[in-house]
Amino acid sequence: MVTSQIPLRLAPELRRFAVEVELSEGLPAAESIALLRELDQDGSLGVAQLSDEELLRAAVRVHGVPRALELLMGAMADDVLELPTLRDVLEDFTLREDVVSGLAQDRYRRLGPETRVVVDVLAVLRTPASREAIDWIVGALAPGLDVAGVMSQLLRIRMLSVDRPNRTYALHPLDADLAYGTLPQDGALGRRALERQAADWYAHAAPARERWRGLEDVRAHRRAFEHRRRAGDMNEAALVLGAIGPWMTRHGSALAAIAMHLTLEDKLTDDAARLAHLISYGHARLSGGPLAHAVTLFTEAAEVAERLGDRQALQDALFGLGDAHRQLGSLEEGTAALSRAAVLANDNGDTEAEAHAVLSLSLAHSTLGHGREALASAERLNAIAAESRDPLTEARAWNARFTALLTMGSWEETITASDRAVHAYQVAGVREATDYALNAKGVAQLALGRHAEAVASLEAAFHAASAMENPRTEGVCLYNLAWTHWTGDRYEEAAGTADRSAASFQRAGSPEGAGAQALADAARARAAGDLAVAAEALERAAAGVGRNVETVRPAWLTREARTLRDTA
């Protein structure tokens, strides 16, 4: 048995006796952890005592390559002056000559300057790339270079792997780490130049906005963002993210958008870039929470937009600000901002944004108990949808309608409108309010005494809210589900579900969290037979959700509280 990074050249007559096993992946997690502990048998390096999680992190960093794990331990043992920890060595292992020389061996010494250009481009891309992408980027950096010949050489020495079905090429992850670690920061073929060229490729290859249908369609933009950020071009990265962030949030990736925005905080120097960041980040926080942070972001965005005279951005910021206030229960502030956003959208000729603002105004009317006004807004949305033939606006018209009918207690009509809304959102290819529709349907079914159907609808609503990464709606669905369990005499289950509701509301920064916690307290007291305590907690639960029309009626809880007191 022979192991080699360089393929063996066997005579043709001998090849029939040879079996070649290509190892493209490192050790599995359990074996990587075991190997690290074996390499520190006496515990003198402080590795054997580390947790499995810490050792697994080290193994993942070097992709489970056994030789890399051995060299990391060797670097720790040989450095008797600095006495580095495993974490220290991992942070800069691609810059340590002892580790790199032990891993790269002859292969890197055999690479000529032209070959290194292609290797460095693949290292910067960090992901399987098409031949077109490699040609495009290398062609801009080193015109005239024989890319096909270089790639053939890399394939022969197994530095390059091929995914034939997808027609992509990639370096082994550890080779990519080593090549990237040795790149100079600046220069014509330095790290910054390569990162910028990779970003330009993805911007060139990305589909236009009108062709977006789902998250897959903004993948190239996300990669362009990462390359801009790694190049240190934070303002340009913010503009890329500002264009795709609200779309990501609307399609269930609010947490990913938040994580991307966090990498830009306090690093932007251009007003236009900061404005794009604030609006996109605000939408992500509006969905992912906390809502108070969304208010802060949109407030600053509105100030910057007014200062720059950017009416489109001001419209977006005011809509977000109004919707955040609405969800926090500050209906006067919310209605004022939303009304101004609708006027601006109309002036700007932005029909879709105008419809969205009208929807939020309708929801505010429903929360205030003004069902007729809310229905009027739904009819206005219907008219906009008929004129624009926009399926999303039609879905939002049904959204406004089922919420208004829920407010008015028109249960059967609420169920019908909710089903129509779910279907319309599916036709539009957007899931943004499917959770709200299923939740309203569940509340209406519970009001009609259709207990099993209500449970099914509310559970589906919760899963839809989780898929959209929206903790506030999760809290609403779980609160209603907890009360549904109560009405089925399942008090322990009601308590656990209400606890989960409180946790979701807390993540969202929503004021209804206290009401959900009170409902959990009431369910535990009811299970224990303490009816007076349960009654008092139920009244707190009813008061805690305020005027939130999406939750079960507070009156249902207070009526149960009176019954418990009479029984006690």
XYZ file of C-alpha atoms in Angstrom:
568
model
C 0.000 0.000 0.000
C 1.357 3.410 -0.994
C -0.008 6.819 0.001
C 0.968 9.785 -2.140
C -0.144 13.284 -3.060
C 1.424 12.701 -6.481
C -0.322 10.096 -8.696
C 1.797 7.012 -9.419
C 2.774 6.469 -13.029
C 2.494 2.709 -13.497
C 3.393 0.814 -16.648
C 0.277 -0.149 -18.632
C 0.796 -3.883 -17.952
C 0.855 -3.246 -14.196
C -2.279 -1.087 -13.964
C -4.532 -4.169 -13.941
C -2.970 -5.195 -10.628
C -3.500 -1.777 -9.012
C -6.489 -0.402 -7.148
C -6.516 3.336 -6.632
C -8.606 4.874 -3.841
C -8.877 8.645 -3.992
C -9.381 10.292 -0.599
C -11.076 13.630 -1.161
C -12.436 14.045 2.371
C -10.792 13.992 5.759
C -11.523 11.816 8.761
C -15.041 11.632 10.167
C -15.703 13.708 13.284
C -15.323 10.895 15.842
C -12.042 9.682 14.356
C -10.613 13.221 14.148
C -11.350 13.739 17.847
C -9.830 10.377 18.752
C -6.673 11.115 16.741
C -6.143 14.471 18.451
C -6.428 12.842 21.868
C -3.993 10.059 20.846
C -1.472 12.710 19.755
C -1.487 14.099 23.295
C -1.333 10.828 25.224
C 0.314 12.327 28.314
C -1.816 15.462 28.278
C 1.219 17.750 28.301
C -0.108 19.874 25.425
C -3.476 20.433 27.082
C -5.353 18.949 24.123
C -6.498 15.614 25.558
C -8.499 17.446 28.233
C -10.416 19.636 25.767
C -14.090 18.951 25.092
C -15.260 17.053 22.020
C -16.756 20.288 20.709
C -13.403 22.124 20.880
C -11.552 19.250 19.233
C -14.196 18.976 16.523
C -13.793 22.698 15.802
C -10.058 22.111 15.259
C -10.719 19.128 12.982
C -13.218 21.088 10.892
C -10.734 23.965 10.535
C -8.239 21.653 8.780
C -10.997 19.624 7.077
C -10.185 16.414 8.980
C -6.892 15.856 7.136
C -4.845 13.500 9.372
C -1.461 14.948 8.393
C -2.719 18.440 9.184
C -3.861 17.326 12.643
C -0.440 15.776 13.275
C 1.370 18.926 12.178
C -0.810 21.164 14.347
C 0.139 19.108 17.385
C 3.764 19.141 16.286
C 3.716 22.937 16.048
C 2.424 23.124 19.621
C 5.054 20.696 20.918
C 7.971 22.417 19.117
C 7.176 25.962 20.248
C 8.639 25.833 23.770
C 8.909 29.626 24.086
C 5.432 30.890 23.180
C 3.601 27.711 24.359
C 0.672 28.226 21.976
C -2.696 26.626 22.648
C -4.550 24.639 19.998
C -6.712 27.680 19.315
C -3.608 29.859 18.827
C -2.133 27.473 16.281
C -5.433 27.183 14.404
C -5.743 30.946 13.998
C -2.587 31.258 11.899
C -1.726 27.747 10.748
C -1.724 28.783 7.064
C 1.078 31.256 7.861
C 3.240 28.828 9.870
C 6.098 27.613 7.686
C 6.457 24.366 9.629
C 2.841 23.412 9.033
C 2.599 24.610 5.431
C 5.804 22.904 4.314
C 4.680 19.659 5.901
C 1.333 19.765 4.131
C 2.233 21.205 0.754
C 5.359 19.079 0.224
C 6.474 18.873 -3.401
C 3.248 19.940 -5.039
C 3.552 23.637 -4.235
C 7.238 23.699 -5.150
C 6.365 22.317 -8.582
C 3.842 25.054 -9.347
C 5.031 27.726 -11.762
C 3.831 31.352 -11.569
C 1.083 30.820 -14.165
C -0.209 27.777 -12.321
C -0.232 29.717 -9.058
C -2.507 32.349 -10.616
C -5.193 29.724 -11.313
C -4.690 28.108 -7.891
C -5.006 31.496 -6.182
C -8.188 32.337 -8.095
C -9.739 29.008 -7.053
C -8.604 29.623 -3.468
C -10.289 33.031 -3.445
C -13.527 31.644 -4.914
C -13.755 29.112 -2.026
C -16.510 27.226 -3.810
C -16.823 24.974 -6.895
C -16.619 27.214 -9.961
C -17.493 26.831 -13.611
C -14.874 26.929 -16.348
C -16.471 30.168 -17.551
C -15.931 31.824 -14.154
C -12.288 30.736 -13.963
C -11.589 31.907 -17.536
C -13.307 35.258 -16.887
C -11.461 36.051 -13.668
C -8.020 34.777 -14.780
C -8.426 36.536 -18.125
C -8.860 39.874 -16.374
C -5.866 39.306 -14.069
C -3.434 37.625 -16.480
C -4.482 38.097 -20.118
C -3.151 35.439 -22.450
C -2.595 32.799 -19.776
C -3.285 29.229 -20.982
C -6.032 28.439 -18.462
C -6.959 25.099 -20.075
C -3.356 23.872 -19.973
C -2.912 24.903 -16.341
C -6.144 23.220 -15.286
C -5.102 20.036 -17.061
C -1.849 20.060 -15.094
C -3.712 20.604 -11.796
C -6.043 17.740 -12.629
C -3.106 15.426 -13.335
C -1.542 16.085 -9.931
C -4.948 15.848 -8.229
C -4.946 19.375 -6.841
C -8.180 19.997 -8.688
C -11.402 18.035 -8.282
C -14.214 17.892 -10.826
C -17.971 17.719 -10.358
C -18.969 16.379 -13.772
C -22.778 16.665 -13.443
C -22.471 20.359 -12.537
C -19.326 20.954 -14.619
C -17.482 22.730 -11.823
C -13.931 22.638 -10.497
C -12.568 23.155 -6.989
C -9.411 22.899 -4.934
C -9.399 20.653 -1.899
C -10.488 22.946 0.982
C -7.153 22.561 2.762
C -5.207 23.417 -0.397
C -7.450 26.471 -0.776
C -6.722 27.546 2.817
C -2.970 27.165 2.305
C -2.942 29.052 -0.989
C -5.122 31.857 0.398
C -2.971 32.167 3.514
C 0.174 32.824 1.479
C -1.377 35.520 -0.757
C -0.016 39.049 -0.286
C -2.675 41.553 0.742
C -2.020 44.029 -2.086
C -0.563 44.049 -5.580
C -1.834 43.151 -9.044
C -2.230 39.485 -8.009
C -2.749 40.099 -4.303
C -5.677 39.048 -2.156
C -7.576 42.320 -2.493
C -7.305 42.376 -6.308
C -8.438 38.753 -6.605
C -11.382 39.287 -4.237
C -12.534 42.307 -6.261
C -12.277 40.409 -9.520
C -14.297 37.525 -8.057
C -16.950 40.017 -6.910
C -17.048 41.522 -10.407
C -17.601 38.047 -11.866
C -20.563 37.312 -9.622
C -22.047 40.759 -10.308
C -21.657 40.011 -14.036
C -23.235 36.539 -13.739
C -26.071 37.453 -11.336
C -29.634 37.375 -12.736
C -31.458 40.701 -13.074
C -34.041 41.698 -10.444
C -37.023 40.940 -12.674
C -35.873 37.303 -12.963
C -35.757 36.635 -9.215
C -38.169 33.955 -8.054
C -36.562 32.583 -4.885
C -33.450 32.605 -2.715
C -31.449 30.675 -5.320
C -31.687 33.701 -7.616
C -29.716 35.954 -5.243
C -26.937 33.428 -4.518
C -24.515 35.158 -6.917
C -25.245 38.514 -5.261
C -24.525 36.994 -1.839
C -21.166 35.751 -3.081
C -20.408 39.155 -4.585
C -21.155 40.641 -1.157
C -18.717 38.261 0.567
C -15.930 39.007 -1.904
C -16.484 42.768 -1.558
C -16.365 42.440 2.195
C -13.185 40.326 2.179
C -11.595 42.877 -0.146
C -12.343 45.542 2.466
C -14.814 47.356 0.166
C -17.494 47.750 2.843
C -19.469 50.527 1.147
C -19.787 48.490 -2.051
C -20.740 45.415 0.010
C -23.493 47.426 1.728
C -24.964 48.482 -1.617
C -25.067 44.843 -2.758
C -26.734 43.750 0.475
C -29.165 46.652 0.382
C -30.412 45.369 -2.973
C -30.963 41.753 -1.874
C -31.538 41.922 1.903
C -35.311 42.678 1.886
C -35.803 39.897 -0.688
C -33.923 37.443 1.526
C -36.080 38.458 4.508
C -39.295 38.121 2.532
C -38.287 34.610 1.447
C -37.398 33.238 4.875
C -33.723 34.193 5.346
C -34.004 37.051 7.834
C -31.351 35.570 10.135
C -28.852 35.207 7.287
C -29.486 38.834 6.309
C -28.967 39.948 9.920
C -25.670 38.048 10.116
C -24.481 39.751 6.923
C -25.463 43.206 8.174
C -23.628 42.665 11.452
C -20.351 42.394 9.514
C -20.868 45.956 8.226
C -21.699 47.757 11.453
C -19.492 50.832 12.114
C -17.511 50.195 8.903
C -19.437 52.354 6.413
C -18.201 55.783 5.357
C -20.615 56.649 2.527
C -24.132 58.013 3.184
C -25.753 56.132 0.300
C -24.183 52.855 1.466
C -25.258 53.467 5.063
C -28.810 54.242 3.922
C -29.008 50.984 1.951
C -27.672 49.118 4.996
C -30.135 50.756 7.424
C -33.236 49.991 5.350
C -32.311 46.401 4.561
C -31.185 45.737 8.142
C -34.404 47.288 9.431
C -36.526 44.904 7.347
C -34.514 41.937 8.651
C -35.048 43.060 12.258
C -38.734 43.728 11.528
C -39.079 40.034 10.772
C -36.382 38.478 12.975
C -36.615 40.894 15.925
C -36.191 42.716 18.135
C -38.795 45.163 16.879
C -37.381 48.067 18.912
C -34.115 47.725 16.977
C -36.072 47.905 13.716
C -37.619 51.192 14.898
C -34.147 52.615 15.615
C -32.810 51.557 12.208
C -35.787 52.879 10.230
C -35.819 56.163 12.173
C -32.175 56.805 11.280
C -32.812 55.680 7.699
C -35.661 58.213 7.337
C -33.397 60.993 8.619
C -30.598 60.082 6.191
C -33.050 59.737 3.271
C -34.546 63.168 3.962
C -31.083 64.712 4.181
C -30.085 63.128 0.848
C -33.417 63.921 -0.793
C -33.919 60.248 -1.680
C -37.713 59.897 -1.884
C -37.634 56.190 -2.776
C -35.513 55.366 0.257
C -37.665 57.652 2.454
C -40.758 55.752 1.305
C -39.147 52.416 2.238
C -37.924 53.696 5.612
C -41.318 55.166 6.561
C -43.105 51.957 5.636
C -40.755 49.903 7.812
C -41.041 52.404 10.662
C -44.825 52.374 10.489
C -45.078 48.605 10.375
C -42.668 48.215 13.310
C -44.720 50.670 15.403
C -47.913 48.823 14.408
C -46.537 45.478 15.574
C -45.351 47.053 18.825
C -48.864 48.386 19.438
C -47.957 52.074 18.896
C -50.803 52.506 16.441
C -50.873 56.301 16.221
C -47.186 56.531 15.280
C -47.574 53.550 12.973
C -50.588 54.920 11.126
C -48.946 58.316 10.590
C -45.773 56.794 9.105
C -47.699 54.301 6.957
C -50.018 56.999 5.567
C -47.034 59.112 4.555
C -45.326 56.053 3.020
C -48.445 55.302 0.928
C -48.574 58.893 -0.373
C -44.864 58.823 -1.258
C -45.237 55.460 -3.014
C -48.125 56.838 -5.067
C -46.079 59.933 -5.985
C -43.125 57.699 -6.885
C -45.301 55.486 -9.074
C -44.405 52.457 -6.930
C -47.643 50.492 -7.025
C -46.304 47.457 -5.143
C -45.008 49.573 -2.243
C -48.242 51.568 -2.128
C -50.226 48.336 -1.860
C -47.994 47.087 0.944
C -48.515 50.322 2.888
C -52.271 50.105 2.380
C -52.196 46.535 3.722
C -50.409 47.640 6.889
C -52.898 50.514 7.315
C -55.721 47.999 7.007
C -54.096 45.815 9.683
C -53.789 48.862 11.943
C -57.514 49.588 11.492
C -58.272 45.959 12.391
C -56.186 46.250 15.556
C -58.122 49.392 16.503
C -61.354 47.408 16.041
C -62.369 49.389 12.952
C -63.453 46.432 10.866
C -65.369 48.427 8.240
C -62.409 50.735 7.573
C -60.139 47.693 7.333
C -62.474 46.098 4.791
C -62.476 49.340 2.791
C -58.677 49.125 2.577
C -59.020 45.521 1.404
C -61.316 46.691 -1.390
C -58.811 49.392 -2.315
C -56.153 46.677 -2.590
C -58.475 44.646 -4.803
C -58.810 47.621 -7.125
C -55.020 48.108 -7.265
C -54.557 44.375 -7.965
C -57.146 44.425 -10.760
C -55.454 47.403 -12.420
C -51.871 46.193 -11.988
C -52.598 42.458 -12.402
C -50.054 41.864 -9.658
C -50.594 38.493 -7.906
C -48.806 39.689 -4.756
C -51.181 42.636 -4.388
C -54.133 40.265 -4.829
C -52.708 38.083 -2.023
C -52.330 41.144 0.192
C -55.939 42.115 -0.504
C -57.040 38.720 0.870
C -54.654 39.266 3.798
C -56.360 42.547 4.683
C -59.758 40.906 4.259
C -59.237 37.872 6.518
C -57.777 40.094 9.259
C -60.735 42.499 9.096
C -63.222 39.605 9.164
C -61.371 38.103 12.141
C -61.757 41.415 13.959
C -65.481 41.449 13.196
C -66.001 37.851 14.341
C -67.198 36.662 10.932
C -65.732 33.201 11.484
C -66.806 31.271 8.394
C -65.863 34.174 6.119
C -62.498 34.413 7.895
C -61.770 30.761 7.112
C -62.702 31.225 3.443
C -60.621 34.406 3.078
C -57.658 32.772 4.840
C -57.701 29.843 2.427
C -57.891 32.255 -0.513
C -54.929 34.195 0.886
C -52.781 31.073 1.254
C -53.536 30.119 -2.347
C -52.861 33.649 -3.625
C -49.501 33.845 -1.857
C -48.565 30.491 -3.387
C -49.445 31.826 -6.859
C -47.343 34.939 -6.164
C -44.415 32.753 -5.075
C -44.162 34.560 -1.718
C -44.728 33.072 1.741
C -44.665 36.337 3.678
C -48.121 36.042 5.298
C -49.070 32.374 4.941
C -48.444 32.016 8.681
C -50.866 34.866 9.494
C -53.551 33.342 7.264
C -53.305 29.892 8.863
C -53.314 31.463 12.317
C -56.504 33.436 11.587
C -58.095 30.277 10.236
C -57.201 28.402 13.440
C -58.708 31.092 15.679
C -61.923 31.096 13.624
C -62.154 27.299 13.763
C -61.709 27.391 17.537
C -64.489 29.994 17.818
C -66.763 27.603 15.896
C -65.893 24.704 18.209
C -63.876 22.811 15.582
C -61.124 21.967 18.031
C -59.109 19.367 16.077
C -59.100 21.521 12.939
C -57.957 24.521 14.981
C -54.997 22.569 16.376
C -53.955 21.476 12.876
C -54.225 25.000 11.462
C -52.311 26.613 14.336
C -49.533 24.041 14.220
C -49.215 24.625 10.462
C -49.178 28.379 11.125
C -46.352 27.983 13.650
C -44.245 25.930 11.229
C -44.827 28.514 8.487
C -43.734 31.307 10.866
C -40.600 29.348 11.796
C -39.788 28.855 8.113
C -40.038 32.629 7.702
C -37.786 33.129 10.779
C -40.421 35.390 12.343
C -40.427 34.976 16.143
C -43.310 37.392 16.733
C -45.687 35.361 14.576
C -44.359 32.196 16.199
C -45.373 33.709 19.547
C -48.861 34.550 18.306
C -49.465 31.051 16.897
C -48.152 29.343 20.032
C -50.252 31.583 22.303
C -53.374 30.610 20.375
C -52.339 26.954 20.332
C -51.795 27.034 24.099
C -55.337 28.321 24.617
C -56.654 25.663 22.229
C -54.965 22.990 24.394
C -56.576 24.591 27.450
C -60.031 24.306 25.908
C -59.298 20.610 25.358
C -58.443 20.188 29.084
C -54.743 19.561 28.276
C -53.354 21.991 30.826
C -49.777 20.692 31.023
C -49.494 20.866 27.243
C -50.998 24.349 27.334
C -48.386 25.463 29.881
C -45.451 24.188 27.818
C -46.792 25.754 24.623
C -47.372 29.090 26.366
C -43.766 29.012 27.656
C -42.566 28.604 24.081
C -44.819 31.489 23.047
C -43.294 33.735 25.703
C -39.782 32.840 24.530
C -40.662 33.685 20.916
C -42.219 37.006 21.899
C -39.124 37.799 23.942
C -36.834 37.141 20.945
C -38.985 39.447 18.850
C -39.043 42.136 21.534
C -42.856 42.054 21.427
C -44.899 43.309 24.409
C -47.196 40.255 24.335
C -44.537 38.127 26.061
C -45.920 38.931 29.527
C -49.371 37.746 28.451
C -47.986 34.453 27.165
C -46.080 33.873 30.411
C -49.225 34.605 32.407
C -51.108 32.026 30.327
C -48.404 29.454 31.158
C -48.804 30.308 34.872
C -52.566 29.951 34.591
C -52.313 26.539 32.909
C -49.973 25.211 35.622
C -52.245 26.474 38.377
C -55.268 24.922 36.651
C -53.453 21.583 36.341
C -52.664 21.762 40.070
C -56.315 22.490 40.905
C -55.625 26.014 42.233
C -58.577 27.684 40.512
C -58.282 31.123 42.121
C -54.620 31.494 41.110
C -55.454 30.234 37.618
C -58.252 32.805 37.289
C -55.983 35.699 38.310
C -53.277 34.578 35.860
C -55.832 34.238 33.047
C -56.865 37.858 33.532
C -53.210 38.909 33.305
C -52.851 36.820 30.140
C -55.867 38.544 28.583
C -54.525 41.993 29.450
C -50.994 41.109 28.316
C -51.815 40.734 24.617
C -53.377 44.197 24.458
C -55.216 44.948 21.230
C -53.485 42.277 19.164
C -56.279 41.095 16.883
C -54.267 38.026 15.817
C -54.592 36.347 19.221
C -57.640 34.597 20.644
C -60.159 36.991 22.135
C -59.148 38.308 25.589
C -62.824 37.999 26.494
C -62.593 34.212 26.104
C -59.915 34.120 28.808
C -61.688 36.510 31.192
C -64.943 34.533 30.835
C -63.040 31.360 31.781
C -61.511 33.259 34.714
C -65.002 34.138 36.026
C -66.082 30.518 35.693
C -63.039 29.349 37.687
C -63.748 31.889 40.431
C -67.387 30.811 40.668
C -66.309 27.174 40.866
C -63.706 27.974 43.521
